[in-house]
XYZ file of C-alpha atoms in Angstrom:
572
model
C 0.000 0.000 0.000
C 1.140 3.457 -0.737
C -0.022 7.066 -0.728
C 0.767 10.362 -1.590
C 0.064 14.319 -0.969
C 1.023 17.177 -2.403
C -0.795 20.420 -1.167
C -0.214 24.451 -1.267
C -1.980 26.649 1.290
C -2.128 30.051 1.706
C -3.415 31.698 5.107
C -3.592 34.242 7.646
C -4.788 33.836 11.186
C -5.265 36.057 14.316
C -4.691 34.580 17.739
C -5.101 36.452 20.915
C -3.609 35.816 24.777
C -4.887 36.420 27.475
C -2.621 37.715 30.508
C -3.198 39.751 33.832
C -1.166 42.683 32.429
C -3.434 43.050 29.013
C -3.348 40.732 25.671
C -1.106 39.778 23.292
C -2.252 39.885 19.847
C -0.391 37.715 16.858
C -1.287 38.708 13.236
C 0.292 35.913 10.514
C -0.064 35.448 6.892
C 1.874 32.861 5.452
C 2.466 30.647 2.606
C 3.354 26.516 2.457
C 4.372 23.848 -0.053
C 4.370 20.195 1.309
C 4.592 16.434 0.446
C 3.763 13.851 2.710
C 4.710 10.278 0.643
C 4.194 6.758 2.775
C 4.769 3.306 1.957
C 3.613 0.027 3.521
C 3.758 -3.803 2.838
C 1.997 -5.926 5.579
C 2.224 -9.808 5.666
C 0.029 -12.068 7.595
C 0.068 -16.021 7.823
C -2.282 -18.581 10.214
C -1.672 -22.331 10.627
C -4.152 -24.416 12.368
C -2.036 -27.468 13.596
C -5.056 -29.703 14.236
C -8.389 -28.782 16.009
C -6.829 -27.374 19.503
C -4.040 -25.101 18.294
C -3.820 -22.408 16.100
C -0.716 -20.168 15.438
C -0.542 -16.192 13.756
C 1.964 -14.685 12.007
C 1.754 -10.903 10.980
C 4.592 -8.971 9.748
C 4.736 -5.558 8.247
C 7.185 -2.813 6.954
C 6.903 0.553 6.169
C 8.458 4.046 4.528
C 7.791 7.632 4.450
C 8.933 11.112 3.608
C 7.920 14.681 4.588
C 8.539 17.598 3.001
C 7.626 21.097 4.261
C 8.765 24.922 3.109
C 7.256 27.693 4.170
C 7.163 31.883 4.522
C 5.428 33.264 7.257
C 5.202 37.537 8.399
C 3.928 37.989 11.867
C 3.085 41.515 14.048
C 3.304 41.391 17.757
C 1.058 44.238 19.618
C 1.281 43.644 23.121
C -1.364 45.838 24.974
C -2.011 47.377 21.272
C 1.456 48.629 21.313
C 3.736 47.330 18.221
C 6.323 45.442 19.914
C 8.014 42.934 17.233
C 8.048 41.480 13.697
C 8.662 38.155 13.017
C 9.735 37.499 9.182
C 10.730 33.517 8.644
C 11.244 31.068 5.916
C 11.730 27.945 7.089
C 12.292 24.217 5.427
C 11.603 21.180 7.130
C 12.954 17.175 6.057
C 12.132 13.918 7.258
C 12.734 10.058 6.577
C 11.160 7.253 8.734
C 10.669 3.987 8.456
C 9.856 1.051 10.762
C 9.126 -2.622 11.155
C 6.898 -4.690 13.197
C 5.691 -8.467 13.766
C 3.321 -10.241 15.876
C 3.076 -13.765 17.104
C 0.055 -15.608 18.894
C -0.705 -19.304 19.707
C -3.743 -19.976 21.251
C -4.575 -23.545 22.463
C -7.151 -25.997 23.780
C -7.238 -27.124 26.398
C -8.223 -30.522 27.901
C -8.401 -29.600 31.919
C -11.724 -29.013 33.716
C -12.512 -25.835 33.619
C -10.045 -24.865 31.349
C -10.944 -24.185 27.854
C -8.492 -22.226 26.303
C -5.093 -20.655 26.335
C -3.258 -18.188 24.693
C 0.101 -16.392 24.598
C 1.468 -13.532 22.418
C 4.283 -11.307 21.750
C 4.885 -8.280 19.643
C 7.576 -5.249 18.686
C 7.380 -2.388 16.750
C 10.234 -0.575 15.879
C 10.670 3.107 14.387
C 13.920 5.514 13.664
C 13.357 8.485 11.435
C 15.720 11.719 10.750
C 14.652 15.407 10.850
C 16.782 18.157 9.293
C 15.024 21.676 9.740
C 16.793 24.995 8.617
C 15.289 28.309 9.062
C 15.995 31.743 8.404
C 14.676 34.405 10.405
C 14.723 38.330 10.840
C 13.504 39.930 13.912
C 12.378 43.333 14.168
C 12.197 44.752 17.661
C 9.950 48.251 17.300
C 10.368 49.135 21.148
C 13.989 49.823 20.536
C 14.559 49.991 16.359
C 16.691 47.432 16.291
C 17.162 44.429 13.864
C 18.150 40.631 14.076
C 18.756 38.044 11.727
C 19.390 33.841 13.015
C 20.169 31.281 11.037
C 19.763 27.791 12.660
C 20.138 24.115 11.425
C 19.010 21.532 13.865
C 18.985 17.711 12.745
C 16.939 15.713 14.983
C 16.943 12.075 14.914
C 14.588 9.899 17.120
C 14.092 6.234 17.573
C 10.973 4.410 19.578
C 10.637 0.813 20.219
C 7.422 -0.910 21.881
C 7.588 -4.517 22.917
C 4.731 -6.552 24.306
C 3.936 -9.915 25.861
C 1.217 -11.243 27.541
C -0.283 -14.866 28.507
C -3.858 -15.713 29.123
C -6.233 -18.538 30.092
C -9.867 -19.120 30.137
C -12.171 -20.682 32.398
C -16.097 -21.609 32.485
C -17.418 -20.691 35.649
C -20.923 -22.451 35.350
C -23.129 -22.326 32.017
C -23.297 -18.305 31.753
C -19.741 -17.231 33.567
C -16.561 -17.239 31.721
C -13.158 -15.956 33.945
C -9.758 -15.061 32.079
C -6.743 -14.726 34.275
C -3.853 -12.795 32.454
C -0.735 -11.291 32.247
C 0.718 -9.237 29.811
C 4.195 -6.989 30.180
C 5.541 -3.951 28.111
C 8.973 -2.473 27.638
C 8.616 1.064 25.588
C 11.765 3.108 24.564
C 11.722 6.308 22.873
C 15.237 7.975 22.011
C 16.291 11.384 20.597
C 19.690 12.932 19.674
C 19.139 16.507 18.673
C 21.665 19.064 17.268
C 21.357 22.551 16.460
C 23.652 24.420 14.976
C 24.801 27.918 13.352
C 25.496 28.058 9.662
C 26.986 32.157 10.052
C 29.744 30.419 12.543
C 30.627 27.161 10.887
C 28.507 24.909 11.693
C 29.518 24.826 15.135
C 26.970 23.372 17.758
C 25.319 25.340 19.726
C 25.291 23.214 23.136
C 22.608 25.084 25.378
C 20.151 23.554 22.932
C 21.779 20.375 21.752
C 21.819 16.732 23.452
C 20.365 13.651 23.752
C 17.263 12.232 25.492
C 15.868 9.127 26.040
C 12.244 7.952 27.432
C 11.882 4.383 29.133
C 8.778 2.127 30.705
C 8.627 -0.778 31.775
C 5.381 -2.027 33.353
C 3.647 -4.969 33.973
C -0.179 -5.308 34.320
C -1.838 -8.783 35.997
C -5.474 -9.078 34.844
C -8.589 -10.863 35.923
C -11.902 -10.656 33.576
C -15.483 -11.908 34.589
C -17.686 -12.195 32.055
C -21.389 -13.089 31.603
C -23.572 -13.647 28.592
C -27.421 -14.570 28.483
C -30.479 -13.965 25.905
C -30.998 -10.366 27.444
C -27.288 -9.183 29.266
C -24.445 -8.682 28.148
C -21.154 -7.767 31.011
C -17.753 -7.959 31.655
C -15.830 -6.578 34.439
C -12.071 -6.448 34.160
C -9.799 -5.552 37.376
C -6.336 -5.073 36.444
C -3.140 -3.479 38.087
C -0.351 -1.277 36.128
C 2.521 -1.477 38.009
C 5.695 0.478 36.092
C 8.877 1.646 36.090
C 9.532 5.354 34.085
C 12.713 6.942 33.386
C 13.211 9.816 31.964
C 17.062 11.355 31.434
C 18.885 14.058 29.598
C 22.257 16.735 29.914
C 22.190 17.196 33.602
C 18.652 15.663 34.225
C 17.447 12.081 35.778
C 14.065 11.636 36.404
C 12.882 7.961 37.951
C 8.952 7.109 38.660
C 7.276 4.341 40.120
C 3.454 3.773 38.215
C 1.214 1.992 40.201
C -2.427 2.083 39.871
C -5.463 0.628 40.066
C -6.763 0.180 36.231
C -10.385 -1.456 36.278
C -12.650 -1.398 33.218
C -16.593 -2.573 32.617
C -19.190 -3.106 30.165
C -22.759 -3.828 30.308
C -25.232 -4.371 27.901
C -29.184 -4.778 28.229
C -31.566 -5.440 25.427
C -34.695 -4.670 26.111
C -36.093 -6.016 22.708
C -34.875 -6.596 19.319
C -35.287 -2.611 18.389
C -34.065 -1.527 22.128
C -30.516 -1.473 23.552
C -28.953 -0.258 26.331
C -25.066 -0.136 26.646
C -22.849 1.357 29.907
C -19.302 1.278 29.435
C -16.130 2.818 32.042
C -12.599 2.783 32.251
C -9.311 4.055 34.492
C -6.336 4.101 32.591
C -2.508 5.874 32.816
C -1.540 8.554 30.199
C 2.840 8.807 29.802
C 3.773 12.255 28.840
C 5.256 11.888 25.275
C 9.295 12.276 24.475
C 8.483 16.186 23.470
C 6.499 16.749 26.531
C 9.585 16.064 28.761
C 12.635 16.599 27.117
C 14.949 19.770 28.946
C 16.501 20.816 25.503
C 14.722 23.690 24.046
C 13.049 24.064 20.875
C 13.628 26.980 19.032
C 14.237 28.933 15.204
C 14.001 32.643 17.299
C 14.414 33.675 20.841
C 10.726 35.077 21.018
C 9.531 31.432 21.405
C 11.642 29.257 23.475
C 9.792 25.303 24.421
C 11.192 23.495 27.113
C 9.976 19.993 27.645
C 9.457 19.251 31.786
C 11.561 16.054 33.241
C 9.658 16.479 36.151
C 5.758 15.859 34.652
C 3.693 13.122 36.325
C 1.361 10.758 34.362
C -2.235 11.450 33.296
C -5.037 9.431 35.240
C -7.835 9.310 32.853
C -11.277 8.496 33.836
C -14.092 7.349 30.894
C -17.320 6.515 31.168
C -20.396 6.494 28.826
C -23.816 5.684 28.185
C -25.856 4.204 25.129
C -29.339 4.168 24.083
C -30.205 2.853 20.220
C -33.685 1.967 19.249
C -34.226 1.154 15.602
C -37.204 -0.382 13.874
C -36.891 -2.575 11.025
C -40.710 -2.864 9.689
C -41.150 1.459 10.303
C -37.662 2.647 9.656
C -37.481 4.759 12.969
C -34.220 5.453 14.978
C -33.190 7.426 17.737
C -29.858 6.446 19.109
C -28.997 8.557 22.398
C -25.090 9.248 24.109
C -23.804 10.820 27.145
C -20.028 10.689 27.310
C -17.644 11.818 30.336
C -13.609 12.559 30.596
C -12.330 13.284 33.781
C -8.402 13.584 33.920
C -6.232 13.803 36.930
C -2.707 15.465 36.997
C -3.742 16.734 33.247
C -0.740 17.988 31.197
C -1.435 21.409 30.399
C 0.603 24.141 28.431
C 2.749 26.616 30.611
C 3.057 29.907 29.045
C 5.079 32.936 30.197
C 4.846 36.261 28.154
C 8.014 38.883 28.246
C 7.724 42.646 28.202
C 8.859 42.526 24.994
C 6.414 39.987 23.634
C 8.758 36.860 23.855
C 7.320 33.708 24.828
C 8.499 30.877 26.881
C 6.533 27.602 26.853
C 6.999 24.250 28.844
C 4.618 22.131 30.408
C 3.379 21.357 34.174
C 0.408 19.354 35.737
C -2.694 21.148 36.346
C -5.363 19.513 38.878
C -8.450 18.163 36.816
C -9.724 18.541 33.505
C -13.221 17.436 32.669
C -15.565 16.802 29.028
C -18.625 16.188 28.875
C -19.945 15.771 25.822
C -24.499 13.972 24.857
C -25.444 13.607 21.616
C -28.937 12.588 20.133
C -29.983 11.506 16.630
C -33.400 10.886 15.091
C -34.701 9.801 12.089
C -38.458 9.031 10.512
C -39.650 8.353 7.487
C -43.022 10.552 6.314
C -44.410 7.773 3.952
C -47.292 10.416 2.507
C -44.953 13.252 1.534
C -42.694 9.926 0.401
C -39.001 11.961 2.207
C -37.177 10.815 5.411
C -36.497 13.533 7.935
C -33.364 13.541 10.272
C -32.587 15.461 13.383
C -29.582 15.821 15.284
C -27.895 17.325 17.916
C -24.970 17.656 20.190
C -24.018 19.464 23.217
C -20.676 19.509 24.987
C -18.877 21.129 28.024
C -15.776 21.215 28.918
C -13.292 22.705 31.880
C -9.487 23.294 32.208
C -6.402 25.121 33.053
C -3.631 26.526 31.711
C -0.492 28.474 33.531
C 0.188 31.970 31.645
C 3.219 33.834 33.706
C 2.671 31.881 36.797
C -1.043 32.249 37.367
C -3.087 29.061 37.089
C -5.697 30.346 34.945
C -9.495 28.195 34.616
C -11.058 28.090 31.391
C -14.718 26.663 30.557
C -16.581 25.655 27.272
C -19.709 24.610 25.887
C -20.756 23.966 21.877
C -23.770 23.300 20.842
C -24.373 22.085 16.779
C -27.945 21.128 15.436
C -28.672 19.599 11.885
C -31.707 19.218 9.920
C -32.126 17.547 7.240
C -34.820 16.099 4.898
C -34.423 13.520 1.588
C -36.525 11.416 -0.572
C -37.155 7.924 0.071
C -37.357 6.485 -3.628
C -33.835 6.761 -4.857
C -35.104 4.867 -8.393
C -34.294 7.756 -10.522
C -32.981 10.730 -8.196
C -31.955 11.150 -4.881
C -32.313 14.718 -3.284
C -32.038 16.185 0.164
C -31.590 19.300 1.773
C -30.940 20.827 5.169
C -29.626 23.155 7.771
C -26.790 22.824 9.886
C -25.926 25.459 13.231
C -22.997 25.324 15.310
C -21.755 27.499 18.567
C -18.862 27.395 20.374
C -18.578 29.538 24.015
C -15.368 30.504 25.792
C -15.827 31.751 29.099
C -12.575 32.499 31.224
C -13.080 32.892 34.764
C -10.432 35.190 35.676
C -11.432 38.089 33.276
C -14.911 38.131 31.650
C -13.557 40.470 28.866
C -12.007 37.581 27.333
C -15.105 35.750 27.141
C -15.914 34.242 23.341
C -18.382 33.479 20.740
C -17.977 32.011 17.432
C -21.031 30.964 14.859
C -21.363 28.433 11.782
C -24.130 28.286 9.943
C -24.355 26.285 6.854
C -27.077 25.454 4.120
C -26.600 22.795 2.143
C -28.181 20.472 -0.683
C -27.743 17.684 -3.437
C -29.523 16.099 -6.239
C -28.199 12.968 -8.169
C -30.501 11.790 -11.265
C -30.207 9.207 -13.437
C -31.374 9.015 -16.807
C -32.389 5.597 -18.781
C -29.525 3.942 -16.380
C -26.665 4.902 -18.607
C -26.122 8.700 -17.963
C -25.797 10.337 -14.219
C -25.679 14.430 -13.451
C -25.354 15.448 -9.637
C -24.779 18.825 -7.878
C -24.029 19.367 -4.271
C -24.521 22.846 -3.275
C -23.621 24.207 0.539
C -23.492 27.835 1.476
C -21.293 28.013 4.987
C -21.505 31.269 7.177
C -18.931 32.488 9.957
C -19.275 35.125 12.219
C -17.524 35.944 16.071
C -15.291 37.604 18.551
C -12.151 37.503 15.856
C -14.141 38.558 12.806
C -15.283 42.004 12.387
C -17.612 40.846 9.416
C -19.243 37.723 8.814
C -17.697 35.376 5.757
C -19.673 33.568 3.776
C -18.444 30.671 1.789
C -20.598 29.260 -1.065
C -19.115 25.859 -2.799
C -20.463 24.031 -5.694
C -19.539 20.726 -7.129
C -20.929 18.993 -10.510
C -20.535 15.420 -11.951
C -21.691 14.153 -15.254
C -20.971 10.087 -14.908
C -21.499 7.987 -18.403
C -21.487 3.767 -18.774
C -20.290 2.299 -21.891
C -20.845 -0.922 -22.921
C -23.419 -3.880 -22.453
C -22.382 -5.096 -19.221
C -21.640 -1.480 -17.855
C -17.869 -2.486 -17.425
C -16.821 1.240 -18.356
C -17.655 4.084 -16.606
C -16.052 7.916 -17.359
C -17.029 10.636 -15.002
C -16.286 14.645 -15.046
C -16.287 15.962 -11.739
C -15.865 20.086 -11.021
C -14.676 21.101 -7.720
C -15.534 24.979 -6.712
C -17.252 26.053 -9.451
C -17.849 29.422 -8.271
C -14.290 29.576 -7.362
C -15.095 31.014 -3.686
C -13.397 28.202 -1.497
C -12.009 29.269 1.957
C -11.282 27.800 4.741
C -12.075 29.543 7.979
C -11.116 27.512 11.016
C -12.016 29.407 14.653
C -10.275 28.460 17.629
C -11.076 28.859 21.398
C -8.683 27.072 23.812
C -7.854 27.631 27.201
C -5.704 31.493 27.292
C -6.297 31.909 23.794
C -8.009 32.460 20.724
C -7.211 32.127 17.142
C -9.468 32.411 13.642
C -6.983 31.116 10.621
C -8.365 31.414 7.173
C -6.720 29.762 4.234
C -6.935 29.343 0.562
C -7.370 25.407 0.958
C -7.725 23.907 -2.531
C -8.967 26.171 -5.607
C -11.442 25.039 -8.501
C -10.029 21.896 -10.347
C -11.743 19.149 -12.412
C -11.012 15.445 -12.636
C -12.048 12.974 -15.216
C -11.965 9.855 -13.533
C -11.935 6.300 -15.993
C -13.167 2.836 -14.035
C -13.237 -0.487 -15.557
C -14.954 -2.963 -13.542
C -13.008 -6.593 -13.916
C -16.476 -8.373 -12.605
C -19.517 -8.559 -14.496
C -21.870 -8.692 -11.763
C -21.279 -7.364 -8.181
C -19.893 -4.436 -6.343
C -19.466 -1.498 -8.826
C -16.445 -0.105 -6.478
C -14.358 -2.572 -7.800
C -12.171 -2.501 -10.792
C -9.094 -0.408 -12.095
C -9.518 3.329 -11.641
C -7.400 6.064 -13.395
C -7.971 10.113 -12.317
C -6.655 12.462 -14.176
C -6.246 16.328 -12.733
């Protein structure tokens, strides 16, 4: 299997933070060319002995290469004040590739109570190489003074995940199944990072150079009841993570011990063969990544400085959710319900401190809780008089965190609230149309100062028609109209995209099929992404991808069947 991407973008965004002293407001436009190429070849194998053992073999491989190079012009205004200019062009390489292989026997086995055994192991391995260069001119408008840096780094990393584990399974009566287990995991990440400056040589620049590595070792002995019968449906797993996590780098050792209680459940009613009820939870242990933790700093310019923290503790994540789906086969009614929950413990939260002069130093530091919340409800009916379908959804979610901005802990809450109408016709013989509404809010409210409160609005109209004509010839149009409006817009921007496809069959047995397909045909495609996290806000709008047309040729090998398959060539 293998992929490819090549994309352009254009954009400019405004983000705003939010500090005791007043806000910092970022203005960027920028341009980008990238390639993102990957390659993979998997290999699997089983072998069933005889009737009570069964081995599995799975093997895989896999390249890839990133390309990035970009221009960016940014304005700092501290306070509204002009404080800096950030001008940057900046070119980014990487290679990666990795292997990994799985084994598995599973066995029967012929001691009461005993019915079946298993064991398997796995590793994954993955190096890849980074070389970034960037050239950057700093304009400091406080004091008139200029500043150009020129920095190579090359950053090369390496992670490796190994598994075991061993299991066995026992009938505990007619309805009770137990499976003792216990599985072990050795994860290594590694990183050897050099930056250096072309003006003087080459030579190394040490404060910001080194090597870093990231270690666990755990092990995690499992028991798992579970219990089946016409109507229920539970399991209830108790397990224990027990670990060992090291973290080092220049001048920094960092041991910790993991140990913690990691249950999970399930539980499934139906109350008929339209009705179900589902109830699911979960503890687990969130590692702060190799980034999150390394002490070298990551930097092109000395107005943003990241430090990773040695001295983070583990996430505690806590999940739970609940499930109601009715559907009816003979009127074609649904309504499936969902009320999910995220509660985190010792979150890992951004740490931002803001200079006089607009500079920025980040790292990263435990905050007490964080907390989602997030219910859902979808509906459907079919109006067999007006012969359409009609669909309703909708979705509500809250959320609550914190973030550190020069020292202060700082609490953040959200909610967002998106609705969606929508209404099609049931006899899709000849066409199939529908059309519909779609509303979205998101709400930032920070505790600390109300005046940094935010709104942002999407409202978006949309419809389609596909007809066919004497089973040969096909024309469709899909037409959506998307308005944005908010804190960071002055005026509202409204997006209109159109799409047409004329699709034609050739021969007897429909084996050829050559479709025209126009993207943005009223050429007024922008992307508007809007942004409220935590101390800050941000609306980006980009060019995204312009009108183009494909013609698109498919042969289908088959006669009869599936009309995806076949051989498919696209031409741009």
């Amino acid at each position: 299997m293998s992929s490819a991407k090549y994309q352009r973008l254009e954009e400019s965004s405004e983000t705003t933070f939010y500090q005791q002293s007043g806000e910092l407001r970022q203005t960027e436009t920028g341009s980008s060319r990238s390639s993102d190429q990957n390659n993979a070849l998997n290999y699997s194998f089983k072998h069933k002995a005889d009737s009570n053992r069964l081995y599995t073999l799975q093997a895989g491989i896999r390249y890839g290469n990133q390309y990035n190079k970009s221009a960016s012009e940014r304005l700092d205004e501290l306070m509204q004040t002009k404080t800096n200019g950030v001008l940057s062009t900046i070119s980014d390489r990487s290679n990666n590739w990795g292997g990994n292989a799985s084994f598995s026997a599973q066995f029967k086995s012929r001691r009461k109570g005993v019915q079946l055994l298993r064991f398997r192991a796995n590793t994954d391995y993955t190096p890849s190489w980074n070389k970034t260069s960037s050239l950057t001119q700093l304009t400091y408008y406080l004091s008139g003074q200029q500043q150009t840096q020129e920095v190579a780094i090359a950053d090369n990393q390496e992670r490796w995940k190994n598994g075991v584990s061993v299991s066995s399974k026992h009938r505990l009566g007619d309805k009770m199944l137990l499976d003792v287990g216990l599985s072990g995991q050795l994860r290594k990440q590694w990183m050897d990072k050099r930056q250096s400056d072309p003006a003087d040589g080459g030579a190394i620049v040490d404060s910001v150079s080194g090597i870093s590595a990231w270690n666990y070792q755990m092990v995690n002995p499992e028991l798992q009841l579970r219990r089946q019968s016409k109507k229920w449906n539970a399991t209830l797993t108790l397990g224990w993570e027990y670990g060992d996590w090291l973290v080092y780098g220049p001048q920094v050792r960092n041991s910790q011990i993991v140990s913690q209680f990691v249950p999970q459940f399930f539980l499934g009613y139906d109350f008929s063969k339209s009705s179900r009820l589902q109830l699911n939870g979960m503890r687990s242990v969130v590692l702060p990544n190799l980034d999150q933790v390394t002490p070298i700093a990551q930097t092109s310019n000395q107005l943003l400085v990241i430090y990773g923290n040695p001295a983070l503790k583990p996430e505690l994540q806590h999940r739970a959710g609940i499930n109601w789906n009715y559907y009816d086969n003979f009127s074609f009614i649904s309504l499936f319900t969902g009320l999910n929950l995220t509660y985190t413990q010792q979150k890992i939260a951004l740490q931002r401190t803001i200079g006089a002069d607009a500079s920025q130093v980040l790292s990263y530091a435990n905050v007490p809780e964080d907390l989602a919340l997030q219910g859902s409800v979808d509906w459907s009916s079919p109006i067999r008089k007006l012969g359409i379908t009609v669909s309703l959804s909708a979705q509500e979610s809250f959320t609550k965190g914190y973030s550190y901005i020069n020292n202060t802990l700082q609490r953040t809450e959200g909610l967002n609230h998106s609705y969606e109408g929508r209404i099609e016709n049931r006899r899709k013989t000849l066409f199939d149309a529908s059309i519909g509404i779609r509303y979205e809010r998101n709400e930032t409210f920070v505790r600390s100062n109300t005046d940094y409160n935010t709104r942002y609005e999407r409202i978006a109209y949309f419809g389609s028609i596909d007809y066919t004509l004497k089973d040969k010839w096909n024309f469709g149009a899909e037409l959506t109209s998307n308005q944005y409006s908010g804190t960071n817009l002055r005026d509202a921007v409204i997006v209109p995209l159109l799409q047409v496809e004329v699709s034609r069959y050739f021969g007897k047995t429909k084996r050829h099929l050559i479709t025209l397909s126009v993207y943005d045909v009223l050429g007024k495609n922008l992307g508007v992404q809007q942004n409220a996290q935590l101390n800050f806000i941000r609306t980006t709008q980009s060019n995204v991808l312009e009108r183009y047309a494909m013609l698109k040729y498919t042969y289908r090998i088959n006669k009869t069947g599936s009309e995806n398959r076949g051989i498919s060539i696209k031409t741009n």
